[in-house]
Short mmCIF file of C-alpha atoms in Angstrom, two decimals:
data_model
loop_
_atom_site.label_atom_id
_atom_site.label_comp_id
_atom_site.label_asym_id
_atom_site.label_seq_id
_atom_site.Cartn_x
_atom_site.Cartn_y
_atom_site.Cartn_z
CA UNK C 1 206.39 45.47 -63.45
CA UNK C 2 203.61 47.26 -65.35
CA UNK C 3 203.36 50.86 -66.50
CA UNK C 4 201.24 52.01 -63.53
CA UNK C 5 203.84 50.69 -61.08
CA UNK C 6 206.84 52.94 -61.56
CA UNK C 7 210.30 51.76 -60.60
CA UNK C 8 210.56 54.60 -58.07
CA UNK C 9 207.31 53.64 -56.33
CA UNK C 10 208.10 49.94 -56.45
CA UNK C 11 211.50 50.50 -54.87
CA UNK C 12 209.81 51.72 -51.67
CA UNK C 13 207.72 48.59 -51.17
CA UNK C 14 208.61 46.55 -48.11
CA UNK C 15 207.91 42.94 -49.07
CA UNK C 16 209.06 39.95 -47.00
CA UNK C 17 211.41 37.50 -48.68
CA UNK C 18 209.63 34.66 -50.44
CA UNK C 19 210.32 31.80 -52.82
CA UNK C 20 208.29 30.71 -55.84
CA UNK C 21 208.32 26.90 -56.13
CA UNK C 22 206.25 27.19 -59.29
CA UNK C 23 204.56 29.85 -61.39
CA UNK C 24 202.70 28.96 -64.59
CA UNK C 25 202.03 32.53 -65.70
CA UNK C 26 199.03 34.84 -65.78
CA UNK C 27 195.97 33.79 -67.79
CA UNK C 28 193.24 36.08 -66.45
CA UNK C 29 192.94 39.72 -65.33
CA UNK C 30 191.97 38.51 -61.83
CA UNK C 31 193.60 36.23 -59.31
CA UNK C 32 192.49 34.48 -56.13
CA UNK C 33 195.09 34.63 -53.36
CA UNK C 34 194.84 31.84 -50.76
CA UNK C 35 196.99 32.28 -47.62
CA UNK C 36 197.72 29.00 -45.84
CA UNK C 37 199.84 27.51 -43.09
CA UNK C 38 199.45 23.84 -42.16
CA UNK C 39 195.85 23.64 -43.36
CA UNK C 40 196.10 19.93 -44.24
CA UNK C 41 192.83 18.46 -45.51
CA UNK C 42 191.15 21.87 -45.31
CA UNK C 43 193.11 23.39 -48.19
CA UNK C 44 192.60 20.26 -50.26
CA UNK C 45 188.86 20.46 -49.61
CA UNK C 46 188.75 24.14 -50.58
CA UNK C 47 190.65 23.53 -53.81
CA UNK C 48 188.35 20.63 -54.64
CA UNK C 49 185.30 22.85 -54.15
CA UNK C 50 186.87 25.55 -56.31
CA UNK C 51 187.63 22.99 -59.02
CA UNK C 52 184.00 21.85 -58.98
CA UNK C 53 182.94 25.48 -59.44
CA UNK C 54 185.58 25.92 -62.18
CA UNK C 55 186.90 29.08 -60.54
CA UNK C 56 190.11 28.67 -62.54
CA UNK C 57 188.13 29.49 -65.68
CA UNK C 58 187.71 33.11 -64.55
CA UNK C 59 190.65 33.75 -62.19
CA UNK C 60 194.15 32.44 -61.56
CA UNK C 61 194.67 30.64 -58.25
CA UNK C 62 197.72 31.67 -56.25
CA UNK C 63 198.63 30.09 -52.90
CA UNK C 64 200.89 31.93 -50.47
CA UNK C 65 202.30 29.66 -47.78
CA UNK C 66 203.45 30.93 -44.41
CA UNK C 67 205.75 27.96 -43.79
CA UNK C 68 203.67 24.79 -43.81
CA UNK C 69 205.28 21.58 -42.60
CA UNK C 70 202.33 19.21 -43.05
CA UNK C 71 203.03 18.19 -46.67
CA UNK C 72 199.69 19.55 -47.90
CA UNK C 73 201.17 21.72 -50.67
CA UNK C 74 202.83 19.26 -53.04
CA UNK C 75 203.34 21.16 -56.29
CA UNK C 76 202.05 18.59 -58.77
CA UNK C 77 198.92 17.99 -56.71
CA UNK C 78 198.24 21.73 -56.54
CA UNK C 79 198.66 22.10 -60.28
CA UNK C 80 196.24 19.26 -60.91
CA UNK C 81 193.67 21.23 -58.92
CA UNK C 82 194.15 24.32 -61.07
CA UNK C 83 196.63 26.32 -58.97
CA UNK C 84 198.77 28.61 -61.15
CA UNK C 85 201.39 29.55 -58.60
CA UNK C 86 202.80 28.79 -55.16
CA UNK C 87 204.69 31.36 -53.09
CA UNK C 88 206.44 30.46 -49.84
CA UNK C 89 207.18 33.31 -47.44
CA UNK C 90 210.65 32.91 -45.96
CA UNK C 91 210.87 36.32 -44.30
CA UNK C 92 209.37 37.32 -40.93
CA UNK C 93 205.73 37.97 -40.12
CA UNK C 94 202.38 36.24 -40.18
CA UNK C 95 199.18 36.81 -42.18
CA UNK C 96 199.75 40.42 -43.27
CA UNK C 97 203.30 39.52 -44.29
CA UNK C 98 201.97 36.65 -46.40
CA UNK C 99 199.46 38.96 -48.04
CA UNK C 100 202.13 41.55 -48.82
CA UNK C 101 204.14 38.84 -50.61
CA UNK C 102 201.17 37.72 -52.66
CA UNK C 103 199.79 41.17 -53.44
CA UNK C 104 203.18 42.49 -54.54
CA UNK C 105 203.67 39.44 -56.75
CA UNK C 106 200.16 39.76 -58.23
CA UNK C 107 200.54 43.47 -58.96
CA UNK C 108 203.93 42.83 -60.57
CA UNK C 109 202.21 40.30 -62.83
CA UNK C 110 199.67 42.91 -63.94
CA UNK C 111 196.48 41.64 -62.30
CA UNK C 112 193.61 44.14 -62.30
CA UNK C 113 192.12 42.87 -59.06
CA UNK C 114 192.75 40.36 -56.29
CA UNK C 115 190.31 38.16 -54.39
CA UNK C 116 191.54 36.70 -51.09
CA UNK C 117 189.97 33.68 -49.42
CA UNK C 118 191.31 31.89 -46.35
CA UNK C 119 192.77 28.44 -46.92
CA UNK C 120 190.96 26.88 -43.94
CA UNK C 121 187.80 26.02 -45.91
CA UNK C 122 185.41 28.05 -43.76
CA UNK C 123 184.23 30.26 -46.65
CA UNK C 124 182.08 29.19 -49.57
CA UNK C 125 183.99 29.90 -52.81
CA UNK C 126 180.78 30.06 -54.80
CA UNK C 127 180.79 33.80 -54.09
CA UNK C 128 184.07 34.40 -55.97
CA UNK C 129 182.43 35.12 -59.37
CA UNK C 130 180.25 37.78 -57.72
CA UNK C 131 183.34 39.38 -56.17
CA UNK C 132 185.00 39.54 -59.58
CA UNK C 133 181.85 40.92 -61.17
CA UNK C 134 181.85 43.71 -58.56
CA UNK C 135 185.47 44.54 -59.41
CA UNK C 136 184.57 44.62 -63.09
CA UNK C 137 181.81 47.11 -62.29
CA UNK C 138 184.26 49.50 -60.62
CA UNK C 139 184.08 48.46 -56.97
CA UNK C 140 187.44 48.81 -55.21
CA UNK C 141 186.86 46.83 -52.03
CA UNK C 142 184.51 43.86 -51.65
CA UNK C 143 184.02 42.44 -48.16
CA UNK C 144 182.29 39.12 -47.54
CA UNK C 145 179.56 39.27 -44.92
CA UNK C 146 177.75 36.41 -43.26
CA UNK C 147 175.44 38.89 -41.50
CA UNK C 148 173.60 40.56 -44.38
CA UNK C 149 170.58 39.13 -46.23
CA UNK C 150 171.64 36.13 -48.27
CA UNK C 151 174.60 35.37 -46.03
CA UNK C 152 174.91 32.68 -43.39
CA UNK C 153 176.86 32.08 -40.19
CA UNK C 154 177.13 28.47 -39.05
CA UNK C 155 178.64 27.41 -35.73
CA UNK C 156 180.37 30.77 -35.21
CA UNK C 157 182.06 30.71 -31.78
CA UNK C 158 180.00 32.83 -29.39
CA UNK C 159 182.89 35.06 -28.32
CA UNK C 160 183.82 35.69 -31.95
CA UNK C 161 180.22 36.49 -32.88
CA UNK C 162 179.69 39.07 -30.16
CA UNK C 163 183.14 40.60 -30.66
CA UNK C 164 182.36 41.22 -34.35
CA UNK C 165 178.79 42.37 -33.95
CA UNK C 166 179.17 44.55 -30.85
CA UNK C 167 182.73 45.85 -31.10
CA UNK C 168 184.80 45.25 -34.23
CA UNK C 169 182.29 46.10 -36.96
CA UNK C 170 180.68 49.05 -35.11
CA UNK C 171 184.04 50.69 -34.38
CA UNK C 172 185.33 50.30 -37.92
CA UNK C 173 182.00 51.57 -39.26
CA UNK C 174 182.16 54.66 -37.05
CA UNK C 175 185.75 55.57 -37.84
CA UNK C 176 185.66 54.69 -41.55
CA UNK C 177 182.32 56.26 -42.40
CA UNK C 178 181.12 53.06 -44.10
CA UNK C 179 178.65 50.68 -42.49
CA UNK C 180 180.47 47.37 -42.15
CA UNK C 181 178.80 44.28 -40.67
CA UNK C 182 181.56 41.65 -40.91
CA UNK C 183 185.11 42.91 -40.49
CA UNK C 184 187.40 40.18 -39.16
CA UNK C 185 187.29 37.63 -41.94
CA UNK C 186 189.71 37.67 -44.83
CA UNK C 187 187.34 36.82 -47.70
CA UNK C 188 187.70 40.05 -49.68
CA UNK C 189 188.57 41.59 -53.03
CA UNK C 190 190.61 44.69 -53.88
CA UNK C 191 191.12 46.69 -57.05
CA UNK C 192 194.60 47.27 -58.44
CA UNK C 193 194.03 51.02 -58.24
CA UNK C 194 193.35 50.90 -54.52
CA UNK C 195 196.36 48.75 -53.65
CA UNK C 196 198.67 51.03 -55.65
CA UNK C 197 197.44 54.23 -54.02
CA UNK C 198 200.41 55.77 -52.14
CA UNK C 199 197.97 57.14 -49.57
CA UNK C 200 197.17 53.54 -48.64
CA UNK C 201 200.66 52.09 -49.09
CA UNK C 202 199.99 48.48 -48.02
CA UNK C 203 203.59 47.37 -48.56
CA UNK C 204 205.05 48.40 -45.23
CA UNK C 205 206.62 46.27 -42.51
CA UNK C 206 204.15 47.64 -39.97
CA UNK C 207 201.72 45.13 -41.43
CA UNK C 208 202.89 41.83 -39.98
CA UNK C 209 200.03 39.90 -38.36
CA UNK C 210 196.38 40.99 -38.70
CA UNK C 211 196.94 44.74 -39.09
CA UNK C 212 196.38 44.95 -42.84
CA UNK C 213 192.79 43.70 -42.68
CA UNK C 214 191.59 46.26 -40.13
CA UNK C 215 193.64 49.03 -41.71
CA UNK C 216 192.19 48.61 -45.20
CA UNK C 217 188.64 48.43 -43.83
CA UNK C 218 189.17 51.78 -42.16
CA UNK C 219 191.40 53.58 -44.65
CA UNK C 220 189.75 52.73 -47.98
CA UNK C 221 186.33 54.26 -47.22
CA UNK C 222 187.97 57.33 -45.72
CA UNK C 223 189.74 57.93 -49.02
CA UNK C 224 186.51 57.65 -50.98
CA UNK C 225 187.02 54.22 -52.51
CA UNK C 226 183.92 52.36 -53.56
CA UNK C 227 183.25 49.63 -50.99
CA UNK C 228 180.51 46.98 -50.80
CA UNK C 229 179.64 43.96 -48.73
CA UNK C 230 178.38 40.85 -50.49
CA UNK C 231 176.58 37.97 -48.77
CA UNK C 232 178.54 34.79 -48.18
CA UNK C 233 178.30 31.70 -46.01
CA UNK C 234 180.96 31.06 -43.35
CA UNK C 235 180.93 27.67 -41.66
CA UNK C 236 182.89 26.60 -38.60
CA UNK C 237 183.12 22.85 -38.04
CA UNK C 238 181.33 21.65 -34.93
CA UNK C 239 184.28 19.81 -33.42
CA UNK C 240 187.05 22.37 -33.90
CA UNK C 241 187.74 26.03 -34.63
CA UNK C 242 190.17 26.33 -37.58
CA UNK C 243 191.85 29.60 -36.74
CA UNK C 244 195.34 30.84 -35.99
CA UNK C 245 194.01 33.33 -33.41
CA UNK C 246 194.63 32.28 -29.80
CA UNK C 247 191.87 32.46 -27.22
CA UNK C 248 192.53 35.37 -24.84
CA UNK C 249 195.86 36.85 -25.97
CA UNK C 250 194.86 36.54 -29.62
CA UNK C 251 191.63 38.46 -29.13
CA UNK C 252 193.36 41.14 -27.06
CA UNK C 253 195.89 41.53 -29.85
CA UNK C 254 193.08 41.93 -32.39
CA UNK C 255 191.48 44.56 -30.18
CA UNK C 256 194.72 46.53 -30.03
CA UNK C 257 195.09 46.30 -33.82
CA UNK C 258 191.50 47.51 -34.21
CA UNK C 259 192.05 50.54 -32.00
CA UNK C 260 195.27 51.44 -33.77
CA UNK C 261 193.55 51.21 -37.17
CA UNK C 262 190.70 53.41 -36.00
CA UNK C 263 192.93 56.20 -34.66
CA UNK C 264 195.14 56.23 -37.75
CA UNK C 265 198.29 54.60 -36.37
CA UNK C 266 198.80 52.63 -39.58
CA UNK C 267 197.99 55.47 -41.99
CA UNK C 268 200.68 56.06 -44.60
CA UNK C 269 203.08 58.92 -43.99
CA UNK C 270 202.44 62.05 -46.02
CA UNK C 271 203.19 61.23 -49.63
CA UNK C 272 202.92 57.49 -49.07
CA UNK C 273 205.60 54.83 -49.32
CA UNK C 274 203.82 51.94 -50.96
#
C-alpha cells in the first residue's frame, strides 16, 4: 500500500477474492491489465503480438483470469512471453469483478496508471505506447475508438455497430458531457488519481459484470477528469464473434446497465467508499 492509499480508505474497498499464482514484482510505473476467461489461442496470439512490439519494455503485463479451464494460462509459458503476474479471481462476479481484482492489486503495487486490453485478441496492442504517453501527459482516461480518424473497424457485427453508434455512445455522450464515439469496448487507460478518487469509488460490489465500463465513461467526465479517445483498430474474425455477451439477453442487459449509468444509479454515495 502506498502513501496516497490510506489504510482507512483501503479498508472500504470491496474486492473479490483472488489468488496470485505468480508475481514477479513491479518494474515500470505503468501496467497492462488483460482480463481473460477461456481465451485459448486468442490470448496466446495477443501475447505474441505484444512480445513482438516489446510492450514489456515500457509496461508490466498483468493477466487477471476469471476462471479459465482451457489450460491456456500455464505460468511458465506466460512468463516466457513477458507476463509479470497472474491473478485468478475466485470470488463471485464477471468482468467488472475481474477488473476490481486487478486494479486493486495494481494500485497496491504503486502503479501510476493502468492500461486494460481484452484478452480475446480483437484489439491491436500497437496503440498501448500512445495510451501510456497520454497518461504521462496528464490524461486521466483514455478510450480506444475504432470510429475516429486513424481507427478501423473490421467485421464488426451489424447489431453491435448500430447499438454503439446510435444508442450507447450518444447516450453516454449526452449524460457525461463528453463526446464519446466508442463506448462498449474495454481497451482503455486510467490514471491512478482517477481510480483513487472517493467520488468515483470503483471498488464496490455493485460492479460485477459490465457496469464498471459504462459507469466510468459517464462519471469521469462529469467530475472534470481529462478524457480523450485515441484511434485503434478492432478486428472481429470472420467466422466467429469472440465475446462473452449473449445475443438478445446480453444486449438487453447492457442496455439496462447503460441506462443505470446515465441516471446515476452507480454513483458513489456521498463521501465515497472506494
